[in-house]
């Protein structure tokens, strides 16, 4: 198999699976239980929190475990609008956020909020000037992703934090860092971001666990789930200890020689870009510079057909975001591509273990697809 869809999810290294297995079968206590087995589980959870917080660069007590990036995003939005309930009902976000931001924003619009969706330019980027132009007295939240999951574009989160400070805005800044964490510069505390979302399964961790960083600026943040009082009373529910252990182990592994891994991924992305662009009519989509995501199009060749054809040969890539199965992606639409180019958009995404052999296999299959398999639109 040639797996080139690491932005959708990643394989779990053996060490991560081992760490999880030990928790599932041996250290399986409930962290709220008072006897040693429970207290060991509690201590393990806190050790894991400290490891992940170390990579985020925040205090462990400001990092809260959730069940996924989607949950972190939903919580961040709820917490921000609650925090700003006496300030106003205006939100700024981008038109190309993940649906885990766009759908909660749509829901808030139905409740009377006004949402400004910043449109990217043809390269896929949004600018801090666009945020400045949209910012109002009654803006309570700016939500901007760190890396776009379809184009690999890096967004100006640091600059947006500086802008909000300079304007003395009361708006909170949330950043969906699900695709950016351990891939590009990410420093919520140094930048002054108020809320930041993470997900384990994009960096070699298991599905079913994420985290939300909540800055000290949010005193008494709105709890997401009320109940037994876990996660400092903010996100009740028995801790998913095995997933948390897997998350921490994945972070530890990724951090080993991280710069080398990222340089390898960036070099492979460039190798792939150059090789695939030798296929007649192939074009790049956007100008994303994150090291792991490459977006291309074979105009006129429906991407769903490409993905299915290649998938049947054991080559896994994606037609835009895996979360938009079958539907044409809102990100591709926002880029203002021609109909034929939009129809043929494919996303290739790399992990530390991806190789030139994977890219070579992809190249051959794409060439064959274009020449023999399917008629053009
Ligand atoms: N945000 C971004 C940018 C993503 O790419 C994804 C998943 O693809 C999510 C959020 C959702 O994360 P999760 O799958 O952990 O819910």
Short mmCIF file of C-alpha atoms and ligand atoms in Angstrom, two decimals:
data_model
loop_
_atom_site.label_atom_id
_atom_site.label_comp_id
_atom_site.label_asym_id
_atom_site.label_seq_id
_atom_site.Cartn_x
_atom_site.Cartn_y
_atom_site.Cartn_z
CA UNK A 1 0.00 0.00 0.00
CA UNK A 2 1.08 3.58 -0.66
CA UNK A 3 -0.55 5.77 1.98
CA UNK A 4 -0.42 9.45 1.01
CA UNK A 5 -3.37 10.79 3.00
CA UNK A 6 -1.78 11.84 6.29
CA UNK A 7 -3.96 14.96 6.53
CA UNK A 8 -6.97 12.62 6.81
CA UNK A 9 -5.39 10.45 9.48
CA UNK A 10 -2.06 8.82 10.28
CA UNK A 11 -0.85 5.29 11.00
CA UNK A 12 -0.09 4.59 14.66
CA UNK A 13 3.53 3.66 15.37
CA UNK A 14 4.05 0.41 17.25
CA UNK A 15 5.26 2.27 20.38
CA UNK A 16 2.01 4.23 20.51
CA UNK A 17 -0.07 1.05 20.25
CA UNK A 18 2.10 -0.55 22.99
CA UNK A 19 1.59 2.42 25.31
CA UNK A 20 -2.15 2.19 24.76
CA UNK A 21 -2.25 -1.57 25.25
CA UNK A 22 -0.51 -1.27 28.62
CA UNK A 23 -3.16 1.19 29.78
CA UNK A 24 -6.03 -0.89 28.42
CA UNK A 25 -4.90 -4.12 30.04
CA UNK A 26 -2.83 -3.14 33.10
CA UNK A 27 -3.13 0.50 34.13
CA UNK A 28 -6.85 0.52 33.44
CA UNK A 29 -8.03 2.20 36.63
CA UNK A 30 -10.46 5.08 36.72
CA UNK A 31 -8.44 8.24 37.53
CA UNK A 32 -11.17 9.28 39.98
CA UNK A 33 -10.81 6.08 42.04
CA UNK A 34 -9.00 6.46 45.38
CA UNK A 35 -7.08 3.15 45.47
CA UNK A 36 -3.59 2.83 43.92
CA UNK A 37 -4.78 1.53 40.53
CA UNK A 38 -6.93 4.64 40.14
CA UNK A 39 -4.27 6.98 41.44
CA UNK A 40 -1.74 5.49 39.01
CA UNK A 41 -4.15 6.22 36.17
CA UNK A 42 -4.53 9.77 37.46
CA UNK A 43 -0.75 10.24 37.65
CA UNK A 44 -0.36 8.80 34.15
CA UNK A 45 -2.98 11.20 32.77
CA UNK A 46 -1.16 14.14 34.34
CA UNK A 47 2.22 12.96 32.99
CA UNK A 48 0.66 12.77 29.52
CA UNK A 49 -0.86 16.22 29.90
CA UNK A 50 2.57 17.60 30.85
CA UNK A 51 4.20 15.99 27.78
CA UNK A 52 1.64 17.41 25.36
CA UNK A 53 1.60 20.81 27.09
CA UNK A 54 5.40 20.85 26.79
CA UNK A 55 5.08 20.45 23.02
CA UNK A 56 2.36 23.12 22.86
CA UNK A 57 4.43 25.41 25.08
CA UNK A 58 1.72 25.99 27.68
CA UNK A 59 1.20 25.16 31.34
CA UNK A 60 -0.30 21.67 31.78
CA UNK A 61 -3.23 23.10 33.73
CA UNK A 62 -4.27 25.16 30.67
CA UNK A 63 -4.61 22.08 28.43
CA UNK A 64 -7.87 20.12 28.56
CA UNK A 65 -8.48 16.74 26.98
CA UNK A 66 -11.42 16.31 24.61
CA UNK A 67 -12.58 13.50 22.34
CA UNK A 68 -11.35 15.05 19.06
CA UNK A 69 -10.45 18.23 17.20
CA UNK A 70 -14.11 18.71 16.30
CA UNK A 71 -15.06 18.77 19.99
CA UNK A 72 -12.24 21.19 20.79
CA UNK A 73 -13.44 23.55 18.04
CA UNK A 74 -17.07 23.39 19.18
CA UNK A 75 -16.08 24.02 22.79
CA UNK A 76 -13.79 26.92 21.84
CA UNK A 77 -16.58 28.66 19.95
CA UNK A 78 -19.10 28.13 22.75
CA UNK A 79 -16.63 29.35 25.37
CA UNK A 80 -15.73 32.42 23.32
CA UNK A 81 -19.30 33.54 22.61
CA UNK A 82 -20.21 32.99 26.26
CA UNK A 83 -17.18 35.02 27.33
CA UNK A 84 -18.21 37.85 25.01
CA UNK A 85 -21.96 37.73 25.67
CA UNK A 86 -22.02 41.29 27.02
CA UNK A 87 -19.72 42.59 24.27
CA UNK A 88 -21.56 41.67 21.10
CA UNK A 89 -22.66 39.07 18.58
CA UNK A 90 -20.17 39.35 15.72
CA UNK A 91 -17.71 36.63 14.72
CA UNK A 92 -14.92 36.65 12.14
CA UNK A 93 -13.67 33.44 10.59
CA UNK A 94 -12.45 32.30 7.18
CA UNK A 95 -14.53 30.76 4.41
CA UNK A 96 -12.12 27.83 4.31
CA UNK A 97 -12.19 26.62 7.92
CA UNK A 98 -12.96 22.99 8.66
CA UNK A 99 -16.67 22.21 8.97
CA UNK A 100 -16.10 21.77 12.71
CA UNK A 101 -15.87 25.60 12.75
CA UNK A 102 -18.23 26.48 9.90
CA UNK A 103 -21.17 24.41 11.13
CA UNK A 104 -21.16 25.84 14.69
CA UNK A 105 -20.89 29.32 13.09
CA UNK A 106 -23.92 28.55 10.89
CA UNK A 107 -25.81 27.50 14.01
CA UNK A 108 -24.87 30.73 15.75
CA UNK A 109 -26.11 32.71 12.73
CA UNK A 110 -29.49 31.07 13.26
CA UNK A 111 -29.35 32.32 16.86
CA UNK A 112 -28.83 35.91 15.75
CA UNK A 113 -25.05 36.15 15.49
CA UNK A 114 -23.45 37.80 12.48
CA UNK A 115 -20.49 35.96 10.97
CA UNK A 116 -17.96 37.48 8.54
CA UNK A 117 -16.30 34.78 6.41
CA UNK A 118 -12.95 35.99 5.05
CA UNK A 119 -12.36 34.76 1.49
CA UNK A 120 -8.89 33.53 0.51
CA UNK A 121 -7.18 34.84 -2.62
CA UNK A 122 -6.28 32.55 -5.52
CA UNK A 123 -3.16 31.36 -3.71
CA UNK A 124 -5.37 30.14 -0.84
CA UNK A 125 -4.19 32.73 1.68
CA UNK A 126 -6.03 35.19 3.90
CA UNK A 127 -4.33 38.26 5.33
CA UNK A 128 -4.29 40.09 8.63
CA UNK A 129 -5.48 43.18 6.72
CA UNK A 130 -8.70 41.32 5.94
CA UNK A 131 -9.16 40.67 9.66
CA UNK A 132 -8.47 44.35 10.44
CA UNK A 133 -11.08 45.45 7.89
CA UNK A 134 -13.71 43.10 9.34
CA UNK A 135 -13.01 43.81 13.03
CA UNK A 136 -15.77 45.68 14.91
CA UNK A 137 -16.50 46.89 18.45
CA UNK A 138 -18.98 44.03 18.85
CA UNK A 139 -16.65 41.29 17.53
CA UNK A 140 -16.40 38.60 20.20
CA UNK A 141 -14.39 35.95 18.38
CA UNK A 142 -11.88 35.61 15.57
CA UNK A 143 -11.41 31.96 14.61
CA UNK A 144 -8.58 31.25 12.17
CA UNK A 145 -6.97 27.92 11.40
CA UNK A 146 -3.19 27.51 11.48
CA UNK A 147 -2.88 25.34 8.36
CA UNK A 148 -5.64 24.75 5.86
CA UNK A 149 -6.36 21.04 5.56
CA UNK A 150 -6.91 21.11 1.77
CA UNK A 151 -4.35 23.60 0.43
CA UNK A 152 -1.65 23.47 3.13
CA UNK A 153 -1.72 27.29 3.35
CA UNK A 154 -0.41 28.72 6.62
CA UNK A 155 -2.62 31.49 7.99
CA UNK A 156 -1.42 34.63 9.85
CA UNK A 157 -2.47 33.62 13.36
CA UNK A 158 0.48 35.27 15.10
CA UNK A 159 -0.16 38.52 13.21
CA UNK A 160 -3.87 38.37 14.00
CA UNK A 161 -3.11 38.02 17.72
CA UNK A 162 -0.85 41.10 17.47
CA UNK A 163 -3.58 43.01 15.62
CA UNK A 164 -6.19 42.27 18.30
CA UNK A 165 -3.76 43.47 20.96
CA UNK A 166 -2.89 46.61 19.03
CA UNK A 167 -6.57 47.46 18.48
CA UNK A 168 -7.32 46.66 22.14
CA UNK A 169 -10.09 44.44 20.83
CA UNK A 170 -12.15 42.49 23.31
CA UNK A 171 -12.51 39.68 20.76
CA UNK A 172 -10.95 36.34 21.68
CA UNK A 173 -8.73 34.59 19.16
CA UNK A 174 -9.27 30.89 18.54
CA UNK A 175 -6.99 28.84 16.31
CA UNK A 176 -7.78 25.40 14.91
CA UNK A 177 -4.24 23.97 14.97
CA UNK A 178 -5.31 20.42 14.08
CA UNK A 179 -3.30 20.43 10.83
CA UNK A 180 -0.56 22.75 12.01
CA UNK A 181 0.58 21.28 15.33
CA UNK A 182 4.07 19.75 14.98
CA UNK A 183 4.11 20.66 11.28
CA UNK A 184 4.66 24.44 11.34
CA UNK A 185 5.52 27.11 13.94
CA UNK A 186 2.91 27.04 16.68
CA UNK A 187 3.20 29.08 19.88
CA UNK A 188 -0.20 29.99 21.38
CA UNK A 189 1.27 31.44 24.58
CA UNK A 190 4.01 33.49 22.88
CA UNK A 191 1.60 34.74 20.21
CA UNK A 192 -1.20 35.51 22.66
CA UNK A 193 -3.84 33.16 21.25
CA UNK A 194 -6.75 32.57 23.65
CA UNK A 195 -7.94 29.16 22.50
CA UNK A 196 -6.24 26.51 20.39
CA UNK A 197 -7.51 23.10 19.20
CA UNK A 198 -5.49 19.90 18.71
CA UNK A 199 -6.18 16.35 17.56
CA UNK A 200 -4.01 13.27 18.15
CA UNK A 201 -4.75 11.29 15.01
CA UNK A 202 -3.06 13.75 12.67
CA UNK A 203 0.36 13.20 14.30
CA UNK A 204 0.55 9.43 14.78
CA UNK A 205 -1.81 9.24 17.75
CA UNK A 206 -5.13 7.44 18.06
CA UNK A 207 -8.51 8.70 16.91
CA UNK A 208 -10.88 9.73 19.68
CA UNK A 209 -8.73 12.18 21.61
CA UNK A 210 -7.94 15.85 21.21
CA UNK A 211 -7.17 18.81 23.41
CA UNK A 212 -8.10 22.45 23.86
CA UNK A 213 -5.66 25.06 25.16
CA UNK A 214 -7.47 27.76 27.12
CA UNK A 215 -5.43 30.82 28.04
CA UNK A 216 -5.56 32.37 31.49
CA UNK A 217 -7.34 35.34 29.90
CA UNK A 218 -10.51 33.26 30.08
CA UNK A 219 -11.28 33.27 33.77
CA UNK A 220 -14.04 30.75 34.54
CA UNK A 221 -14.40 29.40 31.01
CA UNK A 222 -17.73 27.88 30.09
CA UNK A 223 -17.64 24.13 30.79
CA UNK A 224 -18.37 21.92 27.80
CA UNK A 225 -19.82 18.95 29.70
CA UNK A 226 -21.07 19.05 33.27
CA UNK A 227 -21.02 15.95 35.39
CA UNK A 228 -18.36 14.27 37.49
CA UNK A 229 -16.04 17.27 37.38
CA UNK A 230 -13.13 15.81 35.41
CA UNK A 231 -10.76 18.18 33.58
CA UNK A 232 -11.01 20.77 36.36
CA UNK A 233 -14.79 20.67 36.13
CA UNK A 234 -14.76 21.92 32.53
CA UNK A 235 -15.12 18.72 30.54
CA UNK A 236 -16.70 15.98 32.62
CA UNK A 237 -16.55 12.35 31.56
CA UNK A 238 -14.17 9.60 32.62
CA UNK A 239 -10.81 10.30 31.02
CA UNK A 240 -10.00 8.24 27.90
CA UNK A 241 -6.76 7.11 29.52
CA UNK A 242 -5.55 4.78 26.75
CA UNK A 243 -6.15 7.41 24.07
CA UNK A 244 -4.47 10.03 26.21
CA UNK A 245 -1.44 7.76 26.69
CA UNK A 246 -1.33 7.20 22.92
CA UNK A 247 -1.58 10.94 22.27
CA UNK A 248 1.37 11.67 24.60
CA UNK A 249 3.51 8.85 23.15
CA UNK A 250 2.78 10.08 19.62
CA UNK A 251 3.86 13.61 20.60
CA UNK A 252 7.07 12.29 22.18
CA UNK A 253 7.91 10.25 19.07
CA UNK A 254 7.10 13.10 16.66
CA UNK A 255 9.26 15.51 18.67
CA UNK A 256 12.34 13.29 18.23
CA UNK A 257 14.36 14.94 15.43
CA UNK A 258 11.26 16.90 14.43
CA UNK A 259 13.16 19.36 12.22
CA UNK A 260 14.66 16.51 10.23
CA UNK A 261 11.26 14.89 9.80
CA UNK A 262 9.72 18.15 8.60
CA UNK A 263 12.59 18.82 6.20
CA UNK A 264 12.18 15.30 4.79
CA UNK A 265 8.44 15.82 4.31
CA UNK A 266 8.98 19.20 2.65
CA UNK A 267 11.59 17.73 0.29
CA UNK A 268 9.28 14.86 -0.62
CA UNK A 269 6.42 17.29 -1.24
CA UNK A 270 8.64 19.22 -3.66
CA UNK A 271 9.78 15.99 -5.36
CA UNK A 272 6.12 15.02 -5.74
CA UNK A 273 5.07 18.43 -7.04
CA UNK A 274 7.76 18.51 -9.70
CA UNK A 275 7.19 14.93 -10.77
CA UNK A 276 3.41 15.18 -10.99
CA UNK A 277 3.56 18.49 -12.84
CA UNK A 278 5.27 16.65 -15.72
CA UNK A 279 1.90 14.99 -16.35
CA UNK A 280 0.30 16.97 -19.16
CA UNK A 281 -2.27 19.60 -17.95
CA UNK A 282 -1.64 18.92 -14.23
CA UNK A 283 -1.66 22.18 -12.18
CA UNK A 284 -1.01 23.12 -8.58
CA UNK A 285 -3.93 24.45 -6.54
CA UNK A 286 -3.11 27.30 -4.18
CA UNK A 287 0.37 27.95 -2.87
CA UNK A 288 0.36 26.14 0.44
CA UNK A 289 3.73 25.98 2.16
CA UNK A 290 3.02 23.56 5.02
CA UNK A 291 5.45 20.65 4.60
CA UNK A 292 2.87 17.87 4.47
CA UNK A 293 0.02 18.96 2.16
CA UNK A 294 0.09 19.26 -1.64
CA UNK A 295 -2.96 20.20 -3.63
CA UNK A 296 -3.07 19.62 -7.38
CA UNK A 297 -5.65 19.30 -10.13
CA UNK A 298 -6.01 17.28 -13.27
CA UNK A 299 -8.57 19.55 -14.95
CA UNK A 300 -11.55 17.72 -16.36
CA UNK A 301 -10.85 14.42 -14.60
CA UNK A 302 -13.33 14.07 -11.72
CA UNK A 303 -11.34 13.66 -8.52
CA UNK A 304 -13.77 11.10 -7.11
CA UNK A 305 -12.92 8.82 -10.05
CA UNK A 306 -9.19 9.36 -9.56
CA UNK A 307 -9.38 8.57 -5.86
CA UNK A 308 -11.45 5.42 -6.44
CA UNK A 309 -9.24 4.21 -9.29
CA UNK A 310 -6.01 4.77 -7.35
CA UNK A 311 -7.55 3.37 -4.17
CA UNK A 312 -8.29 0.10 -5.97
CA UNK A 313 -4.54 -0.10 -6.68
CA UNK A 314 -3.63 0.49 -3.03
CA UNK A 315 -2.73 4.16 -3.43
CA UNK A 316 -4.52 6.35 -0.89
CA UNK A 317 -4.96 10.04 -1.64
CA UNK A 318 -7.92 12.30 -1.15
CA UNK A 319 -10.25 14.41 -3.25
CA UNK A 320 -9.95 17.53 -1.15
CA UNK A 321 -10.86 16.93 2.48
CA UNK A 322 -11.89 13.42 3.53
CA UNK A 323 -14.60 15.06 5.64
CA UNK A 324 -16.51 16.18 2.54
CA UNK A 325 -17.15 12.80 0.99
CA UNK A 326 -18.92 13.15 -2.32
CA UNK A 327 -19.67 16.87 -1.94
CA UNK A 328 -17.57 19.44 -3.78
CA UNK A 329 -15.40 21.11 -1.19
CA UNK A 330 -16.14 24.61 0.14
CA UNK A 331 -12.39 25.26 0.12
CA UNK A 332 -12.07 24.48 -3.58
CA UNK A 333 -15.14 26.64 -4.29
CA UNK A 334 -13.65 29.54 -2.31
CA UNK A 335 -10.49 29.53 -4.46
CA UNK A 336 -12.46 30.61 -7.53
CA UNK A 337 -11.09 27.89 -9.81
CA UNK A 338 -12.62 27.10 -13.19
CA UNK A 339 -15.20 24.32 -13.12
CA UNK A 340 -12.88 21.85 -14.84
CA UNK A 341 -9.97 22.60 -12.50
CA UNK A 342 -12.20 22.44 -9.41
CA UNK A 343 -13.54 19.05 -10.53
CA UNK A 344 -10.06 17.53 -10.65
CA UNK A 345 -8.59 18.65 -7.31
CA UNK A 346 -6.66 16.01 -5.40
CA UNK A 347 -4.86 16.30 -2.06
CA UNK A 348 -1.67 14.38 -1.40
CA UNK A 349 -0.39 14.49 2.16
CA UNK A 350 2.80 13.16 3.66
CA UNK A 351 4.01 11.74 6.95
CA UNK A 352 7.54 11.16 8.24
CA UNK A 353 7.49 7.61 6.87
CA UNK A 354 6.38 8.56 3.31
CA UNK A 355 8.93 7.84 0.60
CA UNK A 356 9.86 8.58 -3.01
CA UNK A 357 8.65 5.06 -3.84
CA UNK A 358 5.15 6.13 -2.70
CA UNK A 359 5.31 9.18 -4.96
CA UNK A 360 6.65 7.16 -7.90
CA UNK A 361 3.75 4.69 -7.59
CA UNK A 362 1.30 7.61 -7.44
CA UNK A 363 2.85 9.18 -10.53
CA UNK A 364 2.57 5.98 -12.58
CA UNK A 365 -1.04 5.41 -11.52
CA UNK A 366 -2.05 9.00 -12.28
CA UNK A 367 -0.39 8.89 -15.70
CA UNK A 368 -2.18 5.67 -16.49
CA UNK A 369 -5.48 7.04 -15.20
CA UNK A 370 -5.16 10.04 -17.46
CA UNK A 371 -4.09 8.16 -20.56
CA UNK A 372 -6.23 5.05 -20.49
CA UNK A 373 -8.94 4.95 -17.95
CA UNK A 374 -11.53 7.64 -17.95
CA UNK A 375 -12.82 10.03 -20.57
CA UNK A 376 -12.59 13.71 -19.75
CA UNK A 377 -15.63 15.65 -18.57
N1 LIG B 1 -9.78 20.83 11.94
C1 LIG B 1 -9.05 20.52 10.87
C2 LIG B 1 -8.27 21.60 10.17
C3 LIG B 1 -9.03 19.22 10.37
O1 LIG B 1 -8.30 18.92 9.29
C4 LIG B 1 -9.79 18.23 11.05
C5 LIG B 1 -9.83 16.84 10.54
O2 LIG B 1 -9.60 16.58 9.39
C6 LIG B 1 -10.52 18.60 12.18
C7 LIG B 1 -10.49 19.92 12.60
C8 LIG B 1 -11.32 17.62 12.95
O3 LIG B 1 -10.51 16.83 13.79
P1 LIG B 1 -11.06 15.46 14.36
O4 LIG B 1 -11.03 14.48 13.23
O5 LIG B 1 -10.11 15.09 15.47
O6 LIG B 1 -12.43 15.71 14.86
#
